[in-house]
Short mmCIF file of C-alpha atoms in Angstrom, two decimals:
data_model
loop_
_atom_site.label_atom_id
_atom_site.label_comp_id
_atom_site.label_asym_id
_atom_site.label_seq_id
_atom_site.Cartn_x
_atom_site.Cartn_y
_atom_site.Cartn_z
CA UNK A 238 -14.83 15.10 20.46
CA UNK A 239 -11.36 14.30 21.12
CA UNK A 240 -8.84 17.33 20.24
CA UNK A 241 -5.30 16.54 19.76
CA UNK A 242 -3.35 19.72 20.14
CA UNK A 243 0.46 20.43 18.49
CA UNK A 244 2.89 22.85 19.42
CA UNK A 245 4.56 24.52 18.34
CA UNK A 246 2.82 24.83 14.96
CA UNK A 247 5.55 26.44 13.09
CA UNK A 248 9.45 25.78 13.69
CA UNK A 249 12.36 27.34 12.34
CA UNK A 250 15.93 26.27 12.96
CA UNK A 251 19.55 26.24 12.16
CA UNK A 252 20.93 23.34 11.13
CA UNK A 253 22.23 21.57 14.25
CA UNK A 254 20.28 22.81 16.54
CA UNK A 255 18.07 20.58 18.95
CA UNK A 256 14.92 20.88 19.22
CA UNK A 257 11.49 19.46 20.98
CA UNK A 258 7.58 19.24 19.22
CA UNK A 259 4.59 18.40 21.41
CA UNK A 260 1.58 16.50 21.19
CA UNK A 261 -1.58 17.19 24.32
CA UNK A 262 -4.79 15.51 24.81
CA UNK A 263 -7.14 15.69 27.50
CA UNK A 264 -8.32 12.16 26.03
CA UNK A 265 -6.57 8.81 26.84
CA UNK A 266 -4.86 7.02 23.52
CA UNK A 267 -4.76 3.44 23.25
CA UNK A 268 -1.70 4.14 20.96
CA UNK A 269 -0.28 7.25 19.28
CA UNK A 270 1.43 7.80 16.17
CA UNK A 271 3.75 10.22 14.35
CA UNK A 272 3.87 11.15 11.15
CA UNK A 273 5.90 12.86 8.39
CA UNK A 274 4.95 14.24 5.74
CA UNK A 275 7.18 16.18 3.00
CA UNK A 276 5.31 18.41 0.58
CA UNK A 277 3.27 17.20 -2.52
CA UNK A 278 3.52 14.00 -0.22
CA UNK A 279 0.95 11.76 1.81
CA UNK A 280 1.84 11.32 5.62
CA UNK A 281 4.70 8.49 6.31
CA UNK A 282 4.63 6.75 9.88
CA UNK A 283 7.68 6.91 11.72
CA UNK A 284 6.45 5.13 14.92
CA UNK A 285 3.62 3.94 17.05
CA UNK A 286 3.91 3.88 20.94
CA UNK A 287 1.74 2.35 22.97
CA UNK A 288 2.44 1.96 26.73
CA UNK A 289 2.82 4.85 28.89
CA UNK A 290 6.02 5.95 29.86
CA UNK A 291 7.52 4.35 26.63
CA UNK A 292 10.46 5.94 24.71
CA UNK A 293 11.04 4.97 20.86
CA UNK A 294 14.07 6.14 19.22
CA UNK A 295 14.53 5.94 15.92
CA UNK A 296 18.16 7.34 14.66
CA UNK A 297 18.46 11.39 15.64
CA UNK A 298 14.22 11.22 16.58
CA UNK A 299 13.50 10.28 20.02
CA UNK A 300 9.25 9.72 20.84
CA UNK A 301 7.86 9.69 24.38
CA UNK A 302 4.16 8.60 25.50
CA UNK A 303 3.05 10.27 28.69
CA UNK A 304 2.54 8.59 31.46
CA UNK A 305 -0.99 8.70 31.34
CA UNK A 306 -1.20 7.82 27.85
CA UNK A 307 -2.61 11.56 26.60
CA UNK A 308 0.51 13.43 25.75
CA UNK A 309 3.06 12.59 23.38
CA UNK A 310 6.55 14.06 22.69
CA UNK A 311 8.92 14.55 19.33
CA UNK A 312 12.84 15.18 19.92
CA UNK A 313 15.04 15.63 17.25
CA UNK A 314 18.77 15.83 17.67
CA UNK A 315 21.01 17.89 15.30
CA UNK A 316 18.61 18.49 12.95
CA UNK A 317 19.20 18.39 9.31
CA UNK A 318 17.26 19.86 6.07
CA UNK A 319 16.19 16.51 5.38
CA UNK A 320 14.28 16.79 8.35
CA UNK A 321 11.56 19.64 7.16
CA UNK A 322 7.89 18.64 6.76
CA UNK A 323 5.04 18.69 8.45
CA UNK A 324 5.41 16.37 11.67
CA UNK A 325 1.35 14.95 12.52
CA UNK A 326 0.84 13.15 15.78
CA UNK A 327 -2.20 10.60 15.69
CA UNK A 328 -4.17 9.20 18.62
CA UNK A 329 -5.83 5.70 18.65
CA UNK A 330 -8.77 4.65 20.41
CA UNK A 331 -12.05 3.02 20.27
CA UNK A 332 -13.35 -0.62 19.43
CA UNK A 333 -12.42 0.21 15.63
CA UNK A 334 -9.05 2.13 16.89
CA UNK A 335 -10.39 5.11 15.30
CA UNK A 336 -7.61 7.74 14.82
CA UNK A 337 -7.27 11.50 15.65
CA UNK A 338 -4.93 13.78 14.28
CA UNK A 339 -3.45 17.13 14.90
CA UNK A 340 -2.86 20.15 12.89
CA UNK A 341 0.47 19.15 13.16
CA UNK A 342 3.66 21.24 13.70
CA UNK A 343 5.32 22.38 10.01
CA UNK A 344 9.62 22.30 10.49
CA UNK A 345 12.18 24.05 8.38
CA UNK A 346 15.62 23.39 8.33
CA UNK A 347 18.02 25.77 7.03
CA UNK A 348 21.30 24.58 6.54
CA UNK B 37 3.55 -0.45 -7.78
CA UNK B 38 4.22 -0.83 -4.31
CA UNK B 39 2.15 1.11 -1.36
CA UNK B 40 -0.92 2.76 -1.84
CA UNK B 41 -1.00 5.19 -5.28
CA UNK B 42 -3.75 7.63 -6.03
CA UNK B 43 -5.47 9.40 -9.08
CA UNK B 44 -5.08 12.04 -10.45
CA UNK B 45 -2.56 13.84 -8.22
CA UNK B 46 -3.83 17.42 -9.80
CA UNK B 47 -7.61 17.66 -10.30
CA UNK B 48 -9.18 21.63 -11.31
CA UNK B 49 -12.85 21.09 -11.89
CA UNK B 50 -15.90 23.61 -12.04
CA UNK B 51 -19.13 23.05 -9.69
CA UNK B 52 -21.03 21.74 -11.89
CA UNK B 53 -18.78 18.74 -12.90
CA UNK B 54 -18.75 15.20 -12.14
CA UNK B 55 -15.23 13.70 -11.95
CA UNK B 56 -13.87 10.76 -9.16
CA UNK B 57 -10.63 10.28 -7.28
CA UNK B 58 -8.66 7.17 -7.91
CA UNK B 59 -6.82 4.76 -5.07
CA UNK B 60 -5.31 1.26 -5.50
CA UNK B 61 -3.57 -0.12 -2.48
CA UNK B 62 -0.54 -3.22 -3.33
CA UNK B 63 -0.46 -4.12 0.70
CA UNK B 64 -2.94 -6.17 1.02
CA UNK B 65 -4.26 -4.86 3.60
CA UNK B 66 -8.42 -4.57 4.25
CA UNK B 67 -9.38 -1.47 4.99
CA UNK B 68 -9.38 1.71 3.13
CA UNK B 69 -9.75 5.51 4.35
CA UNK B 70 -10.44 8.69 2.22
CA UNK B 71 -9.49 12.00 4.81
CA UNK B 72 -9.66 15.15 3.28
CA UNK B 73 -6.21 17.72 4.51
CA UNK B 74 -7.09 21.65 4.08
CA UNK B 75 -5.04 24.43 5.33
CA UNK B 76 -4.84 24.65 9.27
CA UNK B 77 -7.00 21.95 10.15
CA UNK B 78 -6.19 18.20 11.13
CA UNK B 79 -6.82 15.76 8.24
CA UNK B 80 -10.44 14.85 8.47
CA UNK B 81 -11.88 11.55 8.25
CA UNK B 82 -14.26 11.04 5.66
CA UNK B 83 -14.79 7.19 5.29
CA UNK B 84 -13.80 3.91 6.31
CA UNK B 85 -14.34 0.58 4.55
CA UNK B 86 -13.41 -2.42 6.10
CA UNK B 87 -13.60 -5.67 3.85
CA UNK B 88 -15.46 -3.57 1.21
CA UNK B 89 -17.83 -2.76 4.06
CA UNK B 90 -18.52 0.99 4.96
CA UNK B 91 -17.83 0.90 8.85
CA UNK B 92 -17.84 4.94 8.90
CA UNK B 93 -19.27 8.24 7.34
CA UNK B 94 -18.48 11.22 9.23
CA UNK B 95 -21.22 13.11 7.99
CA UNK B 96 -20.25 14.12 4.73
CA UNK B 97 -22.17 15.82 2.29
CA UNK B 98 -23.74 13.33 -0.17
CA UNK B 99 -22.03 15.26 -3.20
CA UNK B 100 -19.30 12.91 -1.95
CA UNK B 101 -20.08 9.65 -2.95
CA UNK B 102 -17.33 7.04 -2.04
CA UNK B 103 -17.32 3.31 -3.88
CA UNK B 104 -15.34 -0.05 -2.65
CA UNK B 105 -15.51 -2.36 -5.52
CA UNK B 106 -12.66 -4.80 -3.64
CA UNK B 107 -10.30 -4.61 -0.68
CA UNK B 108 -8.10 -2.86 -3.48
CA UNK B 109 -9.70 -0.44 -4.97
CA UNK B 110 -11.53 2.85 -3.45
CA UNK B 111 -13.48 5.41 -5.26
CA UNK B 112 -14.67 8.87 -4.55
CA UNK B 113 -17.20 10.12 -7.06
CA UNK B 114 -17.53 14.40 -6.83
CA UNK B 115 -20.42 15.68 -8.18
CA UNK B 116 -21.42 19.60 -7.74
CA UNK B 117 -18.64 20.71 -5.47
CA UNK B 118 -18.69 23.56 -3.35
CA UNK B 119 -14.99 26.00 -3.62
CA UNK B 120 -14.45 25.49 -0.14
CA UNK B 121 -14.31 21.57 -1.01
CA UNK B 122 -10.77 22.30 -2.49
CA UNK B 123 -8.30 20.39 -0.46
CA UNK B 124 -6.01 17.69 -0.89
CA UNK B 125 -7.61 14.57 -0.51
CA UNK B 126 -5.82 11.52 1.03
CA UNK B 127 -6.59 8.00 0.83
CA UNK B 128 -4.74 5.12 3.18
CA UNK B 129 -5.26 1.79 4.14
CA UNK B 130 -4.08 -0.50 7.18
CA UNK B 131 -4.53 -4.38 8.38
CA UNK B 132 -7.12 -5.10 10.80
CA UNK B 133 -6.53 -8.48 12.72
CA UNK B 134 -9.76 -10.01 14.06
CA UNK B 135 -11.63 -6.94 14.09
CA UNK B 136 -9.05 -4.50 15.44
CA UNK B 137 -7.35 -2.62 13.70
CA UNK B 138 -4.01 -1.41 14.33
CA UNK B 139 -4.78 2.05 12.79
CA UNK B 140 -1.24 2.29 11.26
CA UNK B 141 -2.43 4.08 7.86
CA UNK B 142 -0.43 3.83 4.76
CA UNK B 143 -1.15 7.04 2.81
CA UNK B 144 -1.07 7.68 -1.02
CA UNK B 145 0.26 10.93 -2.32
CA UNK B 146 -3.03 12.62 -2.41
CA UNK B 147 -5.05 14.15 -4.89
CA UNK B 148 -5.17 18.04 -4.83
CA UNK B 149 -8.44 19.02 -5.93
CA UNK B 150 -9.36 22.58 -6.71
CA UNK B 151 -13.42 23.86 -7.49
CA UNK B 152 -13.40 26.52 -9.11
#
């Protein structure tokens, strides 16, 4: 069974403020996604990565795949409110790219 | 519509019911998921069709009973739930190419279901 493991699983910041989620395996990904989602909401992808090593950045959110393609990483500069939800990471692998999730790590942003 | 849209968002139904979950998907994509999301636990996967195909069932209990009528449309029929089946209950879809599939999902809102 293939675990994917978030922490921390609770956050809660200033407005502002920096901060760093992470995403462990002992598994190998093909690929692995993050996800947002807000509440009352389904899960919204915000990006796939897929070689190890890689860095995605996408506005104030900056992804990184490990090296060895198990471990995944979430930075978020000067984070604002609109920022809170529940961020899932997602692994892909097998023939039919099966994906894994975490329990996710759950953000608030007070302003 | 655009995306993937699922009904009814609120469902409260007694054990003994029968009742089914709703999801249409306007991406055109050809394969369709139903995970289930309770408290504390990663979303679960419940099951995949893939060109109206059932390519997984990861061991559910047969009082869920999904249906695939087109690359569209996905069903899940509920009959004689169990409390602890309350959950929110997700459906997506995603594009396969060739065979593979990307396994970018495209969620719907979810239905929250609640057995009393």
């Amino acid at each position: 069974t293939q675990l994917l493991e978030q922490s921390p699983q609770f956050l809660s910041i200033q407005e502002g403020e920096n901060l760093t989620v992470y995403c462990n395996s002992s598994s190998v990904f093909s690929s692995l996604q993050w996800y947002r989602q807000e509440p009352g909401e389904g899960p919204v992808l915000l990006v796939t990565v897929v070689t190890g090593g890689e860095v995605k950045k996408l506005k104030r959110l900056t992804f990184q795949f490990g090296d060895a393609r198990k471990d995944s990483s979430l930075h978020i500069t000067a984070a604002q409110p609109g920022d809170t939800g529940l961020y899932l990471c997602a692994g892909v692998s097998g023939g039919y790219q099966k994906v894994t999730f975490g329990i996710g790590t759950k953000l608030q942003v007070i302003p | 519509e655009t995306g993937v849209t699922q009904t009814p968002r609120h469902l409260v139904m007694g054990m003994t019911n029968k009742k089914s979950l709703k999801c249409e998907q306007h991406l055109g994509h050809n394969a369709m998921y139903w995970y289930k999301q309770s408290a504390k636990k990663p979303l679960e996967l419940m099951f995949v069709y893939s060109l109206e195909e059932r390519v997984e069932n990861n061991s559910v209990p047969s009082r869920f009973s999904p249906e695939c009528p087109n690359s569209s449309h996905l069903f899940l029929h509920l009959h004689t739930l169990q409390p602890e089946d309350s959950a929110l209950y997700l459906c997506a879809s995603s594009q396969a190419y060739r065979g593979i599939n990307t396994g970018e999902l495209f969620f719907g809102e979810g239905s929250r279901l609640t057995v009393l």
